[in-house]
PDB file of C-alpha atoms in Angstrom:
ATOM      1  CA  UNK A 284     103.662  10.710  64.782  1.00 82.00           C
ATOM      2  CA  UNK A 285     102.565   8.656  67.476  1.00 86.00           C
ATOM      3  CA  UNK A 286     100.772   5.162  67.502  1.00 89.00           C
ATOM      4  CA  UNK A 287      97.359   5.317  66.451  1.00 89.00           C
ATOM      5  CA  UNK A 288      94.846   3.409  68.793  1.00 93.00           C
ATOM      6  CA  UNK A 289      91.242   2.807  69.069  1.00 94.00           C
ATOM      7  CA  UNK A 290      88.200   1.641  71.726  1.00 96.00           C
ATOM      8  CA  UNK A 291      85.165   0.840  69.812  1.00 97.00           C
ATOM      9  CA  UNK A 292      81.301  -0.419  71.607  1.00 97.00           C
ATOM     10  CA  UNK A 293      78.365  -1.231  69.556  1.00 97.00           C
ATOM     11  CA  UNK A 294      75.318  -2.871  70.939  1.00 97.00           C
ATOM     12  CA  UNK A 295      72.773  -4.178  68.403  1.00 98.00           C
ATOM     13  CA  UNK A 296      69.566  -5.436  68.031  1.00 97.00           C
ATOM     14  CA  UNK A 297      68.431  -7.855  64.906  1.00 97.00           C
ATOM     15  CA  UNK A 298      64.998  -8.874  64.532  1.00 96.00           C
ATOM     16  CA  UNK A 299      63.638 -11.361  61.955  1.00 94.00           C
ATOM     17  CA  UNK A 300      59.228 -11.830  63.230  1.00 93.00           C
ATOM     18  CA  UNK A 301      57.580 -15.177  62.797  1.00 92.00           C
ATOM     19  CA  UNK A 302      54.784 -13.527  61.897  1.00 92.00           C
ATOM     20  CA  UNK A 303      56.251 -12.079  58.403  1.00 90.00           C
ATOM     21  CA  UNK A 304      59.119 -14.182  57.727  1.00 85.00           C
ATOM     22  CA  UNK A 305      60.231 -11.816  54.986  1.00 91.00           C
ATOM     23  CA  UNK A 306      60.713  -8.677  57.004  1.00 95.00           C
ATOM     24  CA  UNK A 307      64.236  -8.079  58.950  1.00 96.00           C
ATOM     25  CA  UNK A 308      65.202  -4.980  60.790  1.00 97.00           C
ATOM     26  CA  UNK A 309      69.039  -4.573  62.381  1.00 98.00           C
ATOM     27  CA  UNK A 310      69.450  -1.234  64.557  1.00 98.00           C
ATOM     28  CA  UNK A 311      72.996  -0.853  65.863  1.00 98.00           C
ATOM     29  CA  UNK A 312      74.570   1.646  68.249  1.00 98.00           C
ATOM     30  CA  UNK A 313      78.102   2.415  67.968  1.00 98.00           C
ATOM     31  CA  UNK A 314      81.184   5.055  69.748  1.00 98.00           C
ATOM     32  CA  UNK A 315      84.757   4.768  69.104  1.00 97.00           C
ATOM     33  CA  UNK A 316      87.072   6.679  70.761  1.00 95.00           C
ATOM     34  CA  UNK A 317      90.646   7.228  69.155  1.00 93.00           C
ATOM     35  CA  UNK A 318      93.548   8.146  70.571  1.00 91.00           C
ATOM     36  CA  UNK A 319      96.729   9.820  68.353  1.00 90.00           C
ATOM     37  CA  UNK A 320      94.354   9.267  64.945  1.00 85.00           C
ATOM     38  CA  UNK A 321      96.776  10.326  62.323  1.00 86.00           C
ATOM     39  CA  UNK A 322      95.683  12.860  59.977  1.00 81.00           C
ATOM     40  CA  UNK A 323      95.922  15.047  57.058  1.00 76.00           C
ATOM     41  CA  UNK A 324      95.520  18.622  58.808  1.00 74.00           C
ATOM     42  CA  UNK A 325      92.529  20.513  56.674  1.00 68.00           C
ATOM     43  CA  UNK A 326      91.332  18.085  54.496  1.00 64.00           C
ATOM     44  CA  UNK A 327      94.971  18.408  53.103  1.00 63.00           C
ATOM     45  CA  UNK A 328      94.419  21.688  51.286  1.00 67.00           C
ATOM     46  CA  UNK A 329      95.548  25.160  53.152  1.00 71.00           C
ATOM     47  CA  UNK A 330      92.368  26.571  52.148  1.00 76.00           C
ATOM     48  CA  UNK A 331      91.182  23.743  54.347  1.00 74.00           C
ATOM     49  CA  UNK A 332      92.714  25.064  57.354  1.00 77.00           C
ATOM     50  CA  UNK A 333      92.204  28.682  56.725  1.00 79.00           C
ATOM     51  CA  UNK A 334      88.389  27.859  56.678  1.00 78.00           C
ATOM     52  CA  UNK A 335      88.502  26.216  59.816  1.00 74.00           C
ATOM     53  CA  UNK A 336      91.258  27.875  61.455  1.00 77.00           C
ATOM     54  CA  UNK A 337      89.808  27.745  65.311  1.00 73.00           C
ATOM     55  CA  UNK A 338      90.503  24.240  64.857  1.00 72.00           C
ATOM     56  CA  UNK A 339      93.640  23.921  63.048  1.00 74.00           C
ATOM     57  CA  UNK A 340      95.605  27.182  65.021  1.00 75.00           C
ATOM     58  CA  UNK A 341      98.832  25.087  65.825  1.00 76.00           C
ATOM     59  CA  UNK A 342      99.046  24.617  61.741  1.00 79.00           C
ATOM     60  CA  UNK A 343      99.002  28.135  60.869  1.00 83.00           C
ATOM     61  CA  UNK A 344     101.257  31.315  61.584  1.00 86.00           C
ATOM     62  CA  UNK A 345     100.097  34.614  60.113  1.00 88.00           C
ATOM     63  CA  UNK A 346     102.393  37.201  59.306  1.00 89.00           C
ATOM     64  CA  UNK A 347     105.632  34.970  59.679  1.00 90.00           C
ATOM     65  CA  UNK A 348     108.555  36.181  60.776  1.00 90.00           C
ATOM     66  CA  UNK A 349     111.467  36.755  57.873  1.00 88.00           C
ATOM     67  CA  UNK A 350     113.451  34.335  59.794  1.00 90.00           C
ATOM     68  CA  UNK A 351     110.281  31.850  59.188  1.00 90.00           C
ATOM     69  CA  UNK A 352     109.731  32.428  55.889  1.00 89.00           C
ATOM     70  CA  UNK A 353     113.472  31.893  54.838  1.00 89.00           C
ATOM     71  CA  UNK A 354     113.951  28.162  56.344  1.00 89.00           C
ATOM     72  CA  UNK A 355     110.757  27.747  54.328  1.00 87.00           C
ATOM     73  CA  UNK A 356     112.668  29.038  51.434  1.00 90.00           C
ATOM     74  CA  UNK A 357     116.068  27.122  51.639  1.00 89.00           C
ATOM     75  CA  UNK A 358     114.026  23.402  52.794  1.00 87.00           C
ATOM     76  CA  UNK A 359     115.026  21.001  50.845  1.00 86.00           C
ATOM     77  CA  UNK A 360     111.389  20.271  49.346  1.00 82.00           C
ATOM     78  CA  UNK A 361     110.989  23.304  48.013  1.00 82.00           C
ATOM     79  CA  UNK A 362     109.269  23.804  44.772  1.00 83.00           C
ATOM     80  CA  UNK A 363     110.699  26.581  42.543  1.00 85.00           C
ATOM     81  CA  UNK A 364     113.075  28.630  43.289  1.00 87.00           C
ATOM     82  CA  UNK A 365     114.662  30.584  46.314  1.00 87.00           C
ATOM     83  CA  UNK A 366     114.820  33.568  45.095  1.00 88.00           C
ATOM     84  CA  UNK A 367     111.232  33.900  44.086  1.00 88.00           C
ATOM     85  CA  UNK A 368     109.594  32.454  47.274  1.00 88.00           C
ATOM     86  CA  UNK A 369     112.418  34.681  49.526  1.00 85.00           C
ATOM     87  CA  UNK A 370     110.879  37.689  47.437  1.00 87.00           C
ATOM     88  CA  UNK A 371     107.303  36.368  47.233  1.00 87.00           C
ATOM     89  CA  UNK A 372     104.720  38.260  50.258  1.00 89.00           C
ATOM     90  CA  UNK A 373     103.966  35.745  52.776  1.00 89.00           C
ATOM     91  CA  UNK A 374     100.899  36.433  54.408  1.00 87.00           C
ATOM     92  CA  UNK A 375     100.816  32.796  56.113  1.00 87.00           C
ATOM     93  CA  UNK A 376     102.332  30.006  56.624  1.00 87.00           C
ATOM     94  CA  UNK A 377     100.456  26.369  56.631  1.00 84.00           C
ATOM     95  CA  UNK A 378     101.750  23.050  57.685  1.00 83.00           C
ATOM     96  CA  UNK A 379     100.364  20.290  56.445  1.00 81.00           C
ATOM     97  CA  UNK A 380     102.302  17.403  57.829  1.00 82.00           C
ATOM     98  CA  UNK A 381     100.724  14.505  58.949  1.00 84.00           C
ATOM     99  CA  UNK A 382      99.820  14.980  61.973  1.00 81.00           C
ATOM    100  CA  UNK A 383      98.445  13.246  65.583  1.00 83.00           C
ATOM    101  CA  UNK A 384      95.283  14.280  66.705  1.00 80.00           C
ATOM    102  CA  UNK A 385      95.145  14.090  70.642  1.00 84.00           C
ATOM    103  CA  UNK A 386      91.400  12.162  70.477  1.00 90.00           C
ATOM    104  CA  UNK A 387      88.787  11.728  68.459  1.00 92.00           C
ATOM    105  CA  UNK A 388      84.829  10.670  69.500  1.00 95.00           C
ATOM    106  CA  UNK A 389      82.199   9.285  67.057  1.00 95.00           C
ATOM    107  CA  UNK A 390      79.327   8.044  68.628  1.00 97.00           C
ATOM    108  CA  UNK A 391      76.126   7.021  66.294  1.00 98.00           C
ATOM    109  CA  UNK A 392      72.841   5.084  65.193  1.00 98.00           C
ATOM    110  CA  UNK A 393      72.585   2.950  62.439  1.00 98.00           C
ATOM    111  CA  UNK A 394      69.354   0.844  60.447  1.00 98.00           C
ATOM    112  CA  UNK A 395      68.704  -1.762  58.138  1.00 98.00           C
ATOM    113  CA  UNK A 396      65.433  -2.533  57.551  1.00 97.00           C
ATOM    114  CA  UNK A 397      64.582  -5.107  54.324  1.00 97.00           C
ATOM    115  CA  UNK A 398      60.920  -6.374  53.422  1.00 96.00           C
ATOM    116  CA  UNK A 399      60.724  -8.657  50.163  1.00 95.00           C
ATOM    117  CA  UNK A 400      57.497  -9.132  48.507  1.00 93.00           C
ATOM    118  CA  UNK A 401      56.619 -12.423  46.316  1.00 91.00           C
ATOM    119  CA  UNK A 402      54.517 -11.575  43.486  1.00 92.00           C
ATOM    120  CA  UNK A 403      53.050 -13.426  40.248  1.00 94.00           C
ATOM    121  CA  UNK A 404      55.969 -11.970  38.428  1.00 95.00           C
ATOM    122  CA  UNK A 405      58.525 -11.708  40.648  1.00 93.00           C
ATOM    123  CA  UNK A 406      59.994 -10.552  43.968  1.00 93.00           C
ATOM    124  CA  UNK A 407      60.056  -7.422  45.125  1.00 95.00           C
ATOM    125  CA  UNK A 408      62.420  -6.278  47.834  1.00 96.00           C
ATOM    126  CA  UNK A 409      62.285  -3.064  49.484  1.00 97.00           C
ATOM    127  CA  UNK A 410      65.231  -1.145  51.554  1.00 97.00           C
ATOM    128  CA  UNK A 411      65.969   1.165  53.448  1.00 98.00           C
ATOM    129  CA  UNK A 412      69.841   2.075  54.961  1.00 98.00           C
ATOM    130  CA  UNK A 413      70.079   4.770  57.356  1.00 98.00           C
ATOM    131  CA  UNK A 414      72.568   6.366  59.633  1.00 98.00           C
ATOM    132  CA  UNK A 415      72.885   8.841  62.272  1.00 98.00           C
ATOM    133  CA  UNK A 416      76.038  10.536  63.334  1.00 97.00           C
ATOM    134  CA  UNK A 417      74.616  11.762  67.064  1.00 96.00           C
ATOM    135  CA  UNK A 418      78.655  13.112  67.228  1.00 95.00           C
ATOM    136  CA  UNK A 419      82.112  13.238  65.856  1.00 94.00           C
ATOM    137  CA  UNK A 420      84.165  15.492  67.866  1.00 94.00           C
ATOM    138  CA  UNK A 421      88.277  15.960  67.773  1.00 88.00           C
ATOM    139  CA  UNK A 422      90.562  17.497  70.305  1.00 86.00           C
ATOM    140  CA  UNK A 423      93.424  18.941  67.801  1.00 80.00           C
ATOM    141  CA  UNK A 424      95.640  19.404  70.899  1.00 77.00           C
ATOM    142  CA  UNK A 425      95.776  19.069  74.981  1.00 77.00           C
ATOM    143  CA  UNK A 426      94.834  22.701  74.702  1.00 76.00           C
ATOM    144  CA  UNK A 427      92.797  22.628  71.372  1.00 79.00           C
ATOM    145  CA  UNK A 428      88.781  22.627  72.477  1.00 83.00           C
ATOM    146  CA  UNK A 429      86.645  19.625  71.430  1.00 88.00           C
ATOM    147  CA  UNK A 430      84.975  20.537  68.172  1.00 87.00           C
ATOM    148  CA  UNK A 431      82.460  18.528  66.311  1.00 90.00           C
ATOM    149  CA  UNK A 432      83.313  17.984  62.505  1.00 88.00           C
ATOM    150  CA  UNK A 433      80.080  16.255  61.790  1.00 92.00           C
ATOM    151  CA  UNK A 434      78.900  18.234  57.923  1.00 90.00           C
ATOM    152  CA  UNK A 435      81.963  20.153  57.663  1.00 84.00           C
ATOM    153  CA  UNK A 436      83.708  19.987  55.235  1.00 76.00           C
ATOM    154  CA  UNK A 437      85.900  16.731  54.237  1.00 78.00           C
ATOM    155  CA  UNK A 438      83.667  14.856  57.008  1.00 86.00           C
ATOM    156  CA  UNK A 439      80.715  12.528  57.109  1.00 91.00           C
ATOM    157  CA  UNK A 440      77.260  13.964  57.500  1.00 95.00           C
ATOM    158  CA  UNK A 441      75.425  13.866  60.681  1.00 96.00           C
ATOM    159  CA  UNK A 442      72.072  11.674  58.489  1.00 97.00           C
ATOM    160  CA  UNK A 443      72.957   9.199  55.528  1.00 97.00           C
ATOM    161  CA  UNK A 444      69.757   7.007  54.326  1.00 98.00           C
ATOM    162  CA  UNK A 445      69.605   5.114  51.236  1.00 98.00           C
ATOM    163  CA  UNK A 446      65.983   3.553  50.027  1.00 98.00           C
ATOM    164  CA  UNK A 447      66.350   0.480  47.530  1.00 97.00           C
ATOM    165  CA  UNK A 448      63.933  -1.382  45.607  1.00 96.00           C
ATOM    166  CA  UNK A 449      64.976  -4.422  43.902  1.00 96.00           C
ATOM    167  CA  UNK A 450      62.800  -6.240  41.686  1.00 92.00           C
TER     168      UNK A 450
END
């Protein structure tokens, strides 16, 4: 593992009008880039990398080699015994060490806006929370492509909104 790092901007914009004191929008743009973010290959499952094996290839080896399979079997961590997994069909092998990811991109859009209301019985506030994921790419590797993981699965959705109202 190497050390994890991170650039982040953000500009934002927060608005509060004189002319309805009770209304406030915030809209905020944000990227970070990451460099060596350490990870969990696959959402930590091998299912997870078989799904999305274009973009976890250095974590998988079909049809390993006897030779493979063996210093699999006689590893120290193994669960169970030898014998079975040395006479157990190995179709492929998944490693899911943690892991440095070469670089990782998220880039997005988010928005507050909040109006209360004053009433004879009570106040009302209204809400809405949105945000926009415009991308989230990863480079697995120097020779891995950049993929966007945006609503896959184990990963944030590109559009999140949440509407309150308070009373």
């Amino acid at each position: 593992l190497r050390l994890e790092s991170a650039s982040t901007t953000t500009f934002g914009l927060d608005v509060a009008p004189r002319w309805n004191p009770v209304l406030t929008a915030s809209l905020t743009y944000y990227r970070t880039s990451y460099r060596n973010r350490i990870v969990t290959p696959g959402s930590g499952t091998g299912a997870g990398i078989l799904l999305e094996e274009d973009k976890w290839r250095d974590r998988l080896q079909r049809n390993p080699s006897s030779a493979a399979v063996d210093s699999i079997c006689e590893a120290p961590g193994l669960r169970g015994s030898v014998e079975q997994c040395e006479s157990t069909p190995v179709a492929a092998i998944v490693d899911l060490r943690l892991r440095s990811l070469l670089a990782t991109r998220l880039q997005g859009t988010d928005l507050k806006i909040e109006q209360r209301l004053p009433t004879s019985i009570g106040n009302f506030e209204f809400g809405l929370n949105a945000s926009y994921l415009h991308s989230f790419k990863q480079a697995t590797s120097s020779r891995a492509p950049w993929v966007d993981i945006a609503n896959t699965i184990g990963n944030p959705p590109k559009l999140r909104a949440l509407a309150t109202i308070d009373w």
